[in-house]
Coordinates of C-alpha atoms in Angstrom, one line a residue:
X2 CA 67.5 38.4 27.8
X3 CA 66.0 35.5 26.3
X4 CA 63.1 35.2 24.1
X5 CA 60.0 32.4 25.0
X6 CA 58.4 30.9 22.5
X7 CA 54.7 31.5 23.0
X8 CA 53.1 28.1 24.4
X9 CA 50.9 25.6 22.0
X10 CA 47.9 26.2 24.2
X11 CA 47.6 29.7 23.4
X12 CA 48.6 29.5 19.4
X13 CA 45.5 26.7 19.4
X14 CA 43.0 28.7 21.2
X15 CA 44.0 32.0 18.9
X16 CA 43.4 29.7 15.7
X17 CA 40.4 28.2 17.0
X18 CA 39.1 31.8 17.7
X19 CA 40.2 32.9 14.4
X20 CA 36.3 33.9 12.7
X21 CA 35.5 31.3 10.2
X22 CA 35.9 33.2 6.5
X23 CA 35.2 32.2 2.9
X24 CA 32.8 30.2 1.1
X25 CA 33.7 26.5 2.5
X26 CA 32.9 28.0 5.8
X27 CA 29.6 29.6 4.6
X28 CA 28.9 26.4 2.8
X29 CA 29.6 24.7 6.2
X30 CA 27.1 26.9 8.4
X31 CA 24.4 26.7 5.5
X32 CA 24.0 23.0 4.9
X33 CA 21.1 23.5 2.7
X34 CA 22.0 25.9 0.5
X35 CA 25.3 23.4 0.1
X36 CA 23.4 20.2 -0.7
X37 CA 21.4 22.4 -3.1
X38 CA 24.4 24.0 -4.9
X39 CA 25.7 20.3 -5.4
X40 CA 22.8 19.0 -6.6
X41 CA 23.0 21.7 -9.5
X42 CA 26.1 21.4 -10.1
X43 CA 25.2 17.1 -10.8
X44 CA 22.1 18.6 -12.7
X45 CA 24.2 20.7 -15.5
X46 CA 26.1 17.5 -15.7
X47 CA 23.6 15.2 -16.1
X48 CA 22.2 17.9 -19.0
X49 CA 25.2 17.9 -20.6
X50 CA 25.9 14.2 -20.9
X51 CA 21.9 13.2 -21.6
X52 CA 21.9 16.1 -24.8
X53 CA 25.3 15.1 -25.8
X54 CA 24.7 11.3 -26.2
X55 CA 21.2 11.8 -27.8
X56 CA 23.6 14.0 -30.1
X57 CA 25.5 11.7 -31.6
X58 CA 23.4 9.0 -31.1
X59 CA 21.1 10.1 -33.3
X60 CA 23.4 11.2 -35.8
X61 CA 24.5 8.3 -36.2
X62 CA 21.5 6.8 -37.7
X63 CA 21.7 6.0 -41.2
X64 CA 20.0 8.2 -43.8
X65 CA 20.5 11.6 -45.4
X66 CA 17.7 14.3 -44.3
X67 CA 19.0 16.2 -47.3
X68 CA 18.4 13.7 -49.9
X69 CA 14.8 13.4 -48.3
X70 CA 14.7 17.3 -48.8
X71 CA 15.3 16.9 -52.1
X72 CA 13.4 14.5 -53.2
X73 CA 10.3 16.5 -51.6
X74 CA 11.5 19.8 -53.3
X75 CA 11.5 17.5 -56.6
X76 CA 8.1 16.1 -56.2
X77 CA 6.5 19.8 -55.6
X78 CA 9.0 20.9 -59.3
X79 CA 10.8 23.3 -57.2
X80 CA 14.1 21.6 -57.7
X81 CA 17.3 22.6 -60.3
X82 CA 19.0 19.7 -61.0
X83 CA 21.3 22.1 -62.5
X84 CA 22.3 23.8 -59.2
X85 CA 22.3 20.4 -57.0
X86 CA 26.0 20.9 -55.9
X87 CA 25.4 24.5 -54.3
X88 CA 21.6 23.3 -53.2
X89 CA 23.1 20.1 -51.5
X90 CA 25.6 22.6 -49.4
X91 CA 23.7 25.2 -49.1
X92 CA 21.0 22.7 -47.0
X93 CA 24.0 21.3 -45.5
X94 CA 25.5 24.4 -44.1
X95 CA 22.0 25.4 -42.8
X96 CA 20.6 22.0 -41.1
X97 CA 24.3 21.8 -39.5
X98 CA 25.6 18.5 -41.4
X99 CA 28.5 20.2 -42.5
X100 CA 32.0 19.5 -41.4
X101 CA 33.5 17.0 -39.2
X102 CA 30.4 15.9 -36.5
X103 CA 32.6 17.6 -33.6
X104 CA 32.2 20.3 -35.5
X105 CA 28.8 19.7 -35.7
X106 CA 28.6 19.0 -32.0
X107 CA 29.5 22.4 -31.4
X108 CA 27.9 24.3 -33.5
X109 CA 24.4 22.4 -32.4
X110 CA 25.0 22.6 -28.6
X111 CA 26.2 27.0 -28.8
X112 CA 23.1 27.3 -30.9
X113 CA 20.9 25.9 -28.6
X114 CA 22.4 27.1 -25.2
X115 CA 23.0 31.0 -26.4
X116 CA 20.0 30.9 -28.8
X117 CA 18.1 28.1 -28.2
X118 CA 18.1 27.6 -31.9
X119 CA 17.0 24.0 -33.1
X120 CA 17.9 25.0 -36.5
X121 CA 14.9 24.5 -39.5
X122 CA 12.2 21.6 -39.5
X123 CA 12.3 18.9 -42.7
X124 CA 8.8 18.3 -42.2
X125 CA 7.8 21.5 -42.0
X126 CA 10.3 23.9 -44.0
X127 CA 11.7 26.6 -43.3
X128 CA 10.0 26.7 -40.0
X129 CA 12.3 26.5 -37.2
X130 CA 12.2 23.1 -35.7
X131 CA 11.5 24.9 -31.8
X132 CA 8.7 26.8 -33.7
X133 CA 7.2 23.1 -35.0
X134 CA 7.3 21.6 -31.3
X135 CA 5.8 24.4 -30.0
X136 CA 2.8 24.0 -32.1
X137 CA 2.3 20.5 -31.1
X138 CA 3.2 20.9 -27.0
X139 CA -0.2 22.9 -25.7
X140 CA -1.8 19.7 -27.2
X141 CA 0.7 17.0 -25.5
X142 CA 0.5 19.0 -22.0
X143 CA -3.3 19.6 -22.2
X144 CA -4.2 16.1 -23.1
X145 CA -1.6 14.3 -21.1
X146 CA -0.8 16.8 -18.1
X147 CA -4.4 16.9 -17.2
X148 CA -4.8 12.9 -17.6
X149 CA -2.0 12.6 -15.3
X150 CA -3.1 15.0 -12.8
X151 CA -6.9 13.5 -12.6
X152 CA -5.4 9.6 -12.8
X153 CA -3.3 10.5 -9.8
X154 CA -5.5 12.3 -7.7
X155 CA -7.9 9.4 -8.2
X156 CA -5.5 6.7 -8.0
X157 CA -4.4 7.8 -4.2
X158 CA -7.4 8.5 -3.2
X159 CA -9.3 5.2 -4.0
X160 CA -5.8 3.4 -3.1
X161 CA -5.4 5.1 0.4
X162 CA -9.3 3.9 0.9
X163 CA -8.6 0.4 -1.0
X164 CA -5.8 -0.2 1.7
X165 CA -7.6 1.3 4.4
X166 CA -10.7 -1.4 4.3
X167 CA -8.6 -4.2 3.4
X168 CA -10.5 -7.4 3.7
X169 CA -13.9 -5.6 2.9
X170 CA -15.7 -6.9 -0.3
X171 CA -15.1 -3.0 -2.1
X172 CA -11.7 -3.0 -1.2
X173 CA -11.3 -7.1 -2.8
X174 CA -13.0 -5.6 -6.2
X175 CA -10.8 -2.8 -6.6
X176 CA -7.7 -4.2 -5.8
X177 CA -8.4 -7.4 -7.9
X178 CA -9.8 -5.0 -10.9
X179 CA -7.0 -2.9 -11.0
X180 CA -4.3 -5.7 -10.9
X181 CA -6.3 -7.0 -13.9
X182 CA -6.6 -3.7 -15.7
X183 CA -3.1 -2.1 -15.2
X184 CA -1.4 -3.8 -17.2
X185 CA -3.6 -3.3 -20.3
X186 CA -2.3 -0.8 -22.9
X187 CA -3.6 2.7 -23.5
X188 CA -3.9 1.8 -26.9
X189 CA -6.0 -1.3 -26.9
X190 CA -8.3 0.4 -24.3
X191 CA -8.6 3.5 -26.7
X192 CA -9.6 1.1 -29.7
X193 CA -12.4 -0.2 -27.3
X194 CA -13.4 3.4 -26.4
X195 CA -13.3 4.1 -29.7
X196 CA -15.5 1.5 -31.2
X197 CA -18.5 2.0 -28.2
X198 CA -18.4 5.6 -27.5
X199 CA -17.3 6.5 -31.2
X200 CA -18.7 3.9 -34.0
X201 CA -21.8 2.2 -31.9
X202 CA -23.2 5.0 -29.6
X203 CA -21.6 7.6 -31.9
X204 CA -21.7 10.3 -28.6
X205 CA -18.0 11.2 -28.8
X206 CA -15.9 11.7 -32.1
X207 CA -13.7 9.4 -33.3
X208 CA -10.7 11.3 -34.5
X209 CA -9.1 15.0 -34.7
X210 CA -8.4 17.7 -32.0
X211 CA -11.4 19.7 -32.0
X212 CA -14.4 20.8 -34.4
X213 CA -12.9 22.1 -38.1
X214 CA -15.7 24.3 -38.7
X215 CA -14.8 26.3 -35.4
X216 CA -11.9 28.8 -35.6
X217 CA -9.1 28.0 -32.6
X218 CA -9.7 30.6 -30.0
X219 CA -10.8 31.3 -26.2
X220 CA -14.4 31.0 -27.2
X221 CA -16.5 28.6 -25.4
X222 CA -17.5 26.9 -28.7
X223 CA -13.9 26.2 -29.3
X224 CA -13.2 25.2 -25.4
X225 CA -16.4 22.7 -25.4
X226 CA -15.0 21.4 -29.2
X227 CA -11.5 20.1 -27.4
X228 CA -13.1 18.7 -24.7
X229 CA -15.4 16.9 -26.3
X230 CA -12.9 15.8 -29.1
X231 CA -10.1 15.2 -26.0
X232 CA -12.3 13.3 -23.7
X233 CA -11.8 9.6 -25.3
X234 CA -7.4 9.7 -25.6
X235 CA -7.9 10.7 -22.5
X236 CA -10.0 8.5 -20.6
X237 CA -8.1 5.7 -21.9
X238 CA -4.8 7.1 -19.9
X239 CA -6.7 7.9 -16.9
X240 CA -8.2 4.4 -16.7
X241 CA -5.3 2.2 -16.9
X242 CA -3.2 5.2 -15.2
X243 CA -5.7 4.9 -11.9
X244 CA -5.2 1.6 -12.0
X245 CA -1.8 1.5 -11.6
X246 CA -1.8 4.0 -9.1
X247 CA -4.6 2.6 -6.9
X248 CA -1.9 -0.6 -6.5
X249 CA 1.1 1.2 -5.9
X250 CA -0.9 3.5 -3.2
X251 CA -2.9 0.6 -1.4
X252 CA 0.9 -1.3 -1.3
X253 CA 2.1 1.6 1.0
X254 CA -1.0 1.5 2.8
X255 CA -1.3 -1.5 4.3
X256 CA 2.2 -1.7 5.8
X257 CA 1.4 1.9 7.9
X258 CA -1.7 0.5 8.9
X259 CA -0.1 -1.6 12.0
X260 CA 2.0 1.6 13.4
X261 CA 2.1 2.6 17.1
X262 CA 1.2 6.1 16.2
X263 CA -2.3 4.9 14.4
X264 CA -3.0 3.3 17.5
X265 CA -2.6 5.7 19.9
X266 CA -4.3 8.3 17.1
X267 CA -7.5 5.4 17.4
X268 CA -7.1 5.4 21.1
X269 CA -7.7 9.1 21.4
X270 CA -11.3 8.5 20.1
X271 CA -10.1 10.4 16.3
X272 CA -12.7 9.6 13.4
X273 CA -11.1 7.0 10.8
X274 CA -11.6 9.7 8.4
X275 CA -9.7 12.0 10.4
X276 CA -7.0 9.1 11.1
X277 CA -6.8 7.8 7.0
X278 CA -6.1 11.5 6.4
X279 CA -4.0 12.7 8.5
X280 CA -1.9 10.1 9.9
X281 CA -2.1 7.1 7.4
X282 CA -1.9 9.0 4.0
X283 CA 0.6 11.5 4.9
X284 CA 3.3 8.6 5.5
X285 CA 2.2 7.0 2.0
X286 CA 2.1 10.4 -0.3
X287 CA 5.5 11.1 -0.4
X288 CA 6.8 8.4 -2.4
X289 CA 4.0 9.1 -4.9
X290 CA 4.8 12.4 -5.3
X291 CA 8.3 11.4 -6.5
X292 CA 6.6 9.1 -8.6
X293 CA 4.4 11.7 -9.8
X294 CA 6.9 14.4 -10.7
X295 CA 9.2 11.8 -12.6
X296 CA 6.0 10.7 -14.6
X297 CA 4.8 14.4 -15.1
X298 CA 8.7 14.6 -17.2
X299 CA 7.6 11.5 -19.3
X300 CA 4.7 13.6 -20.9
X301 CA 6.9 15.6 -23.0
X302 CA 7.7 12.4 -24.9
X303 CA 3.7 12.3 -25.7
X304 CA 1.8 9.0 -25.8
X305 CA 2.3 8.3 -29.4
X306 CA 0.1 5.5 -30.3
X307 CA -3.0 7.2 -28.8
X308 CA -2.2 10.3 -30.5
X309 CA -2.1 8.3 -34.1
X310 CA -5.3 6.6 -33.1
X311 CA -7.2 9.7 -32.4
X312 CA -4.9 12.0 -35.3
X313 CA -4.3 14.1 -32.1
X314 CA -1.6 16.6 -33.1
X315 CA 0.4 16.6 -30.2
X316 CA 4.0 15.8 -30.0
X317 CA 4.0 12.3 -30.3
X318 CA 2.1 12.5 -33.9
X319 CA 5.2 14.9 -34.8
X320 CA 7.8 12.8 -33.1
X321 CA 6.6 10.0 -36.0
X322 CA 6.3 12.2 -38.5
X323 CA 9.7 13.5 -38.1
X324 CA 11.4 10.1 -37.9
X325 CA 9.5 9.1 -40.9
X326 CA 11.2 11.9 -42.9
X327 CA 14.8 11.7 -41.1
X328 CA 14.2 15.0 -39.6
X329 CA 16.7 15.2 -37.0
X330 CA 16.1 18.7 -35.9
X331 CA 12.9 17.9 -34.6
X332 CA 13.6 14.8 -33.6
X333 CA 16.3 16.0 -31.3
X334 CA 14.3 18.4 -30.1
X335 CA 11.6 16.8 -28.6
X336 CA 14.1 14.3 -27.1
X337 CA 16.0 17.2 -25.4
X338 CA 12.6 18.6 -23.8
X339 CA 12.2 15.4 -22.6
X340 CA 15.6 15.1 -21.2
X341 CA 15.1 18.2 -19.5
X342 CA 12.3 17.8 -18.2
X343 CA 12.8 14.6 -16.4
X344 CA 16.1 15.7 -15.0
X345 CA 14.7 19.1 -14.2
X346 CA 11.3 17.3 -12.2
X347 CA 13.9 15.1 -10.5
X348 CA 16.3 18.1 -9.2
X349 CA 12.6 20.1 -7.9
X350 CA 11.9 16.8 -6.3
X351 CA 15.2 16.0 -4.9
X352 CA 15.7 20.1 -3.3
X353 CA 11.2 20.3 -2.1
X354 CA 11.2 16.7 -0.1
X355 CA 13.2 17.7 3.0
X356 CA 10.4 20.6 3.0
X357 CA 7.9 18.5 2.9
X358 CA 9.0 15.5 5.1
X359 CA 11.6 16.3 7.9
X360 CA 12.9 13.2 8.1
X361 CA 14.1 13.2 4.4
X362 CA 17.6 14.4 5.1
X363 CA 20.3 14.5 2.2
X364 CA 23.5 16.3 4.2
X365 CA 25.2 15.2 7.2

């Protein structure tokens, strides 16, 4: 008796039948949950290589924070000249400047990962330098977040309009004002600001956060004190920040504006309104919501000329302060919250516009 070998058509069938098994082939049926995993995965990267270069970047700037310590701690006659050698390394051991800097490296980045320990502030010691930034970021987010919010709602709207009546006389002034205008820095329009509202009307103050005779609390004295003391630093972002947005909004605009689909939305007897809104704007938004969340991650960095102007204490008046005084704690962290949250708006942005367009696909 002889054996037969079994024939190819039936070994291909019985492995093409075989069930699909592991996590390539989950990955395969869930092309989502894929593209997101990957993107992630390039996120932790991109961490990783932003906070290490900013790192060593930074520590490679000349100066010694101790030294600066010291001569602080000798101005206030709290310094032993006597017990400089164990002072100097006791600092040393304790702002992580001691060792080799790969050493340093990695003592930094496992404090901050598994503790999220900046180590102690220069400017402000012993006070951890997280503790420091903290103070200042409520100020930074509710001056600049808010600014950025209001100047991009406006911005779009009067844009999408601007675009909308191109050619009318309202539409000519805006667009021609805001090419003017958007250019103009936030600081020079502050110092005007300043000297009208401020030093000729005197309605708004000039400088400061809020009211010093008013304790900080949830009162409504202290509320209507920050508002009133926040309203100039931040009219002069929204102003040149509608600007630009009203150009950047009207340039998408106008090219929809001669699409098949407006047409036939016209030809249907829809109100203009109805058309600009839900037709028109809907194919402009998107690429200003990218914009948006990318500019939303810039905050973090504060605007630090207005702050100084206005002696806001926000996180651009301590980013100065701390270079002043070579504090690199600080310094580094405020550049790492900045580095994550750009990256971190970009990922959000990155996994939410295939929700919010269908066309946006980023997997085959």
């Amino acid at each position: 008796m002889t054996a037969t070998a079994p024939s190819a058509t039936v070994v291909g069938e019985s492995a093409e039948s075989a069930p699909s098994r592991g996590w390539r082939a989950w990955l395969a049926r869930h092309p989502l949950a894929a593209y997101a995993i990957r993107r992630f995965g390039l996120y932790l990267v991109e961490l990783w290589g932003a906070l290490t270069i900013a790192f060593f970047f930074f520590r490679m700037i000349p100066g010694d924070p101790i030294q600066t310590l010291i001569q602080t701690l000798q101005q206030n006659y709290v310094y032993n000249q006597a017990a400089s050698a164990e002072v100097i390394a006791r600092y040393q051991t304790e702002f992580g400047l001691d060792g080799n800097i790969l050493t340093q490296y990695l003592k930094y980045m496992q404090n901050l990962i598994f503790h999220g320990d900046l180590g102690p502030s220069l400017i402000n010691y012993p006070t951890p330098a997280q503790d420091v930034i903290l103070r200042s970021l409520p100020w930074t987010i509710g001056l600049l977040g808010m600014a950025a919010v209001i100047s991009w709602v406006l911005g779009v709207l009067i844009g999408a309009i601007a675009g909308w009546r191109r050619g009318k006389l309202g539409s000519t002034i805006v667009t021609n004002l805001s090419i003017a205008l958007s250019h103009v820095p936030f600081f020079f329009v502050a110092l005007i600001l300043v000297y009208v509202f401020a030093y000729t009307l005197g309605w708004l103050p000039a400088r400061s956060a809020y009211d010093s005779t008013i304790s900080p609390g949830f009162s409504p004295e202290f509320i209507g004190s920050v508002i009133k003391y926040g309203f100039l630093p931040a009219m002069s972002i929204v102003l040149i920040g509608t600007f630009s947005w009203i150009l950047s909004t009207r340039m998408l605009m106008v090219p929809v504006l001669g699409e098949d689909y407006l047409v036939y939305a016209e030809a249907k007897g829809l109100r203009p309104w109805r058309i600009l809104t839900r037709y028109a704007l809907r194919n402009c938004y998107l690429p200003q919501i990218t914009a948006f969340g990318i500019s939303l991650g810039f905050i973090f960095n504060g605007n630090v000329l207005v702050e100084q102007l206005f002696n806001y204490p926000g996180l651009g008046s301590t980013l100065v302060t701390a270079i002043q005084q070579l504090d690199f704690n600080t310094i580094l962290g405020v550049t790492d919250m900045a580095i994550f949250s750009v990256l971190t708006a970009v990922l959000l942005l990155d996994l939410l516009l295939p929700l919010l367009d269908p066309r946006v696909k980023y997997w085959k």
